[in-house]
Coordinates of C-alpha atoms in Angstrom, one line a residue:
M1338 CA 0.0 0.0 0.0
V1339 CA 1.0 3.6 -0.4
E1340 CA 2.1 5.5 2.7
N1341 CA 0.2 8.8 3.1
A1342 CA -1.3 8.2 -0.3
M1343 CA -4.0 10.8 0.0
D1344 CA -1.5 13.6 -0.6
A1345 CA -2.1 15.0 -4.1
G1346 CA 1.4 14.5 -5.2
R1347 CA 1.5 10.9 -4.2
I1348 CA -1.9 10.2 -5.8
I1349 CA -0.6 11.6 -9.1
D1350 CA 2.6 9.7 -8.8
R1351 CA 0.7 6.5 -8.2
M1352 CA -1.7 7.2 -11.1
L1353 CA 1.2 7.7 -13.5
S1354 CA 2.9 4.6 -12.3
L1355 CA -0.3 2.5 -12.9
M1356 CA -0.5 4.0 -16.4
R1357 CA 3.1 3.0 -17.1
E1358 CA 2.7 -0.5 -15.6
N1359 CA -0.4 -1.1 -17.7
A1360 CA 0.7 0.9 -20.8
V1361 CA 0.1 -1.9 -23.4
A1362 CA -3.4 -2.7 -22.3
M1363 CA -4.2 1.0 -21.9
A1364 CA -2.9 1.8 -25.4
V1365 CA -4.9 -0.9 -27.0
A1366 CA -8.1 0.2 -25.3
V1367 CA -7.5 3.9 -26.0
L1368 CA -6.7 3.4 -29.6
A1369 CA -9.7 1.0 -30.2
L1370 CA -12.1 3.4 -28.5
A1371 CA -10.6 6.4 -30.3
A1372 CA -11.0 4.6 -33.7
G1373 CA -14.6 3.8 -32.9
G1374 CA -15.3 7.3 -31.7
T1375 CA -13.7 8.9 -34.8
I1376 CA -15.8 6.8 -37.2
W1377 CA -18.9 7.6 -35.2
D1378 CA -18.2 11.4 -35.2
F1379 CA -17.4 11.4 -38.9
Y1380 CA -20.6 9.8 -39.9
N1381 CA -22.8 11.2 -37.2
P1382 CA -21.5 14.8 -36.7
D1383 CA -24.7 16.0 -35.0
S1384 CA -25.0 13.1 -32.5
L1385 CA -23.9 13.6 -28.9
F1386 CA -24.3 10.1 -27.7
S1387 CA -23.6 6.5 -28.9
L1388 CA -24.9 3.5 -26.9
P1389 CA -22.4 1.1 -28.5
L1390 CA -19.4 3.4 -27.8
S1391 CA -20.7 3.9 -24.2
I1392 CA -20.9 0.1 -23.7
A1393 CA -17.4 -0.4 -25.2
S1394 CA -16.0 2.3 -22.9
M1395 CA -17.6 0.6 -19.9
V1396 CA -16.2 -2.8 -20.9
A1397 CA -12.7 -1.2 -21.4
Q1398 CA -12.9 0.4 -18.0
Y1399 CA -13.8 -2.8 -16.3
L1400 CA -11.0 -4.7 -17.9
L1401 CA -8.3 -2.1 -17.3
V1402 CA -9.3 -1.5 -13.6
K1403 CA -9.4 -5.3 -13.1
Q1404 CA -6.0 -5.7 -14.6
A1405 CA -4.5 -2.9 -12.6
L1406 CA -5.9 -4.3 -9.3
K1407 CA -4.7 -7.7 -10.2
R1408 CA -1.1 -6.4 -10.8
E1409 CA -1.3 -4.7 -7.4
G1410 CA -2.4 -7.8 -5.6
L1411 CA -5.8 -6.2 -4.7
L1412 CA -8.2 -8.2 -6.8
S1413 CA -10.8 -10.4 -5.2
G1414 CA -10.4 -14.1 -6.0
D1415 CA -14.1 -14.5 -6.7
L1416 CA -15.7 -11.9 -9.1
T1417 CA -19.1 -13.5 -9.3
G1418 CA -21.6 -10.7 -9.6
A1419 CA -18.9 -8.1 -9.9
P1420 CA -19.6 -7.1 -13.5
M1421 CA -23.2 -6.3 -12.8
A1422 CA -22.3 -4.4 -9.7
F1423 CA -19.7 -2.5 -11.8
V1424 CA -22.4 -1.6 -14.3
G1425 CA -24.6 -0.5 -11.5
V1426 CA -22.0 1.8 -10.0
S1427 CA -21.4 3.3 -13.5
I1428 CA -25.1 4.0 -14.0
L1429 CA -25.8 5.3 -10.5
S1430 CA -22.7 7.5 -10.4
G1431 CA -23.4 8.8 -13.9
L1432 CA -27.0 9.7 -13.0
G1433 CA -26.0 11.2 -9.7
T1434 CA -23.2 13.3 -11.3
V1435 CA -25.5 14.6 -14.1
L1436 CA -28.2 15.5 -11.5
G1437 CA -25.6 17.3 -9.4
L1438 CA -24.3 19.2 -12.4
L1439 CA -27.9 20.2 -13.4
L1440 CA -28.7 21.5 -9.9
L1441 CA -25.3 23.2 -9.5
I1442 CA -21.9 22.5 -10.9
V1443 CA -20.1 22.2 -7.5
P1444 CA -22.2 19.2 -6.2
G1445 CA -21.6 17.3 -9.5
I1446 CA -17.9 17.8 -9.3
L1447 CA -17.9 16.8 -5.6
L1448 CA -19.7 13.6 -6.4
V1449 CA -17.1 12.8 -9.1
L1450 CA -14.3 13.3 -6.6
R1451 CA -15.9 11.5 -3.6
W1452 CA -17.0 8.5 -5.7
M1453 CA -13.6 8.2 -7.5
P1454 CA -12.6 4.8 -5.9
A1455 CA -16.0 3.2 -6.2
M1456 CA -15.2 1.1 -9.3
A1457 CA -12.1 -0.3 -7.7
I1458 CA -14.1 -1.1 -4.5
V1459 CA -16.6 -3.1 -6.5
L1460 CA -13.8 -5.4 -7.8
A1461 CA -11.4 -5.4 -4.9
E1462 CA -14.0 -6.0 -2.3
N1463 CA -16.5 -8.2 -4.1
P1464 CA -19.2 -9.1 -3.2
I1465 CA -20.6 -5.6 -2.6
R1466 CA -23.7 -3.9 -3.9
S1467 CA -23.5 -0.9 -6.2
G1468 CA -25.0 1.5 -3.7
D1469 CA -22.8 0.2 -0.9
A1470 CA -19.7 0.7 -3.0
L1471 CA -20.7 4.3 -3.7
G1472 CA -21.4 4.8 0.1
E1473 CA -18.0 3.3 1.0
A1474 CA -16.2 5.5 -1.5
W1475 CA -18.0 8.6 -0.1
R1476 CA -17.1 7.6 3.5
R1477 CA -13.4 6.8 2.8
T1478 CA -12.7 10.0 0.8
K1479 CA -14.1 12.3 3.5
G1480 CA -11.8 15.2 4.0
H1481 CA -9.6 14.3 1.0
W1482 CA -11.6 15.8 -1.9
L1483 CA -9.1 18.6 -2.4
A1484 CA -6.2 16.2 -2.9
I1485 CA -8.2 14.1 -5.2
G1486 CA -9.4 17.2 -7.1
I1487 CA -5.9 18.4 -7.7
A1488 CA -5.0 15.0 -9.2
Y1489 CA -8.2 15.0 -11.2
L1490 CA -7.3 18.3 -12.8
L1491 CA -4.3 16.6 -14.4
T1492 CA -6.6 14.1 -16.1
M1493 CA -8.6 17.0 -17.6
I1494 CA -5.7 18.3 -19.7
P1495 CA -6.3 15.7 -22.5
F1496 CA -10.0 16.7 -22.5
A1497 CA -9.1 20.3 -22.9
G1498 CA -7.0 19.3 -25.9
A1499 CA -9.8 17.3 -27.3
M1500 CA -12.2 20.3 -27.2
L1501 CA -9.6 22.4 -29.1
A1502 CA -9.3 19.7 -31.7
Y1503 CA -13.1 19.5 -32.2
L1504 CA -13.1 23.3 -32.7
W1505 CA -10.3 23.0 -35.3
N1506 CA -12.3 24.9 -38.0
G1507 CA -14.5 26.8 -35.6
A1508 CA -17.8 26.0 -33.9
D1509 CA -19.8 26.4 -37.1
S1510 CA -17.6 24.4 -39.4
P1511 CA -17.3 20.6 -39.8
T1512 CA -14.3 19.1 -38.0
P1513 CA -11.7 17.5 -40.3
L1514 CA -11.2 13.8 -40.0
I1515 CA -7.6 14.1 -38.6
A1516 CA -8.9 16.6 -35.9
L1517 CA -11.7 14.1 -35.0
G1518 CA -9.0 11.4 -34.6
V1519 CA -6.9 13.6 -32.4
A1520 CA -9.9 14.7 -30.3
N1521 CA -11.1 11.1 -29.7
L1522 CA -7.5 10.0 -28.9
L1523 CA -7.1 12.7 -26.3
M1524 CA -10.6 12.2 -24.9
N1525 CA -10.1 8.5 -24.4
L1526 CA -6.7 9.0 -22.9
G1527 CA -8.2 11.4 -20.4
M1528 CA -10.9 8.8 -19.6
A1529 CA -8.3 6.1 -19.1
A1530 CA -6.3 8.4 -16.8
T1531 CA -9.4 8.9 -14.6
W1532 CA -9.9 5.1 -14.4
Y1533 CA -6.3 4.7 -13.1
L1534 CA -6.8 7.7 -10.8
G1535 CA -9.7 5.7 -9.2
V1536 CA -7.4 2.8 -8.5
A1537 CA -4.7 5.1 -7.1
V1538 CA -7.3 6.8 -4.8
Y1539 CA -8.5 3.3 -3.7
Q1540 CA -5.0 2.3 -2.8
G1541 CA -4.7 5.5 -0.7
V1542 CA -8.0 5.0 1.2
A1543 CA -7.5 1.2 1.5
S1544 CA -4.1 1.8 3.1
R1545 CA -5.6 4.3 5.6
S1546 CA -8.3 1.8 6.5
D1547 CA -5.7 -0.9 7.1
E1548 CA -3.7 1.4 9.3
L1549 CA -6.8 2.2 11.4
E1550 CA -7.6 -1.5 11.8
E1551 CA -4.1 -2.1 13.1
I1552 CA -4.4 0.7 15.6
F1553 CA -7.7 -0.5 17.0
A1554 CA -7.0 -4.2 16.7

């Protein structure tokens, strides 16, 4: 486990380490999702949502988080029911975040930060229900949203680049194919970074939990 892992610098360092350690799998997933997204955007320029791409992204997230946890020795031996719980967390956290953003931007961002380790909790601590995983994530990240938020800002850099690529010819002009490719590549790289950030945060909150158990044992 990571000592004092809830420090922003340590979270970032661990996230980058996870990305390096799982670089091949991450690259395959990012390139595949970027290719699919580029094709979709090219033929459906006015569409803001694609169910097949959303499902593919969820599957990629599940596989990458699972692999990262396995490499760290944090993966539960029995994953029965874990995929469904993973989907449940994805749906519930997505709906909660959207609702928070609609009501006010700050609550939505806070939910994103406080629920960051939920996906890792589902796999590492299976069996656990989706709602319980979100509750555990909220409880364990109490008082650490700022450190997580600073690390989260780093993952937003590729998204900013993606927005610039989409606006290559201006907001009222079609985006060239090469710009679509760059935008999708950056966007999916940013998403992958947030997935590994979730694992890094989980390592931090898990280590703190273990330390408390040792103190009060």
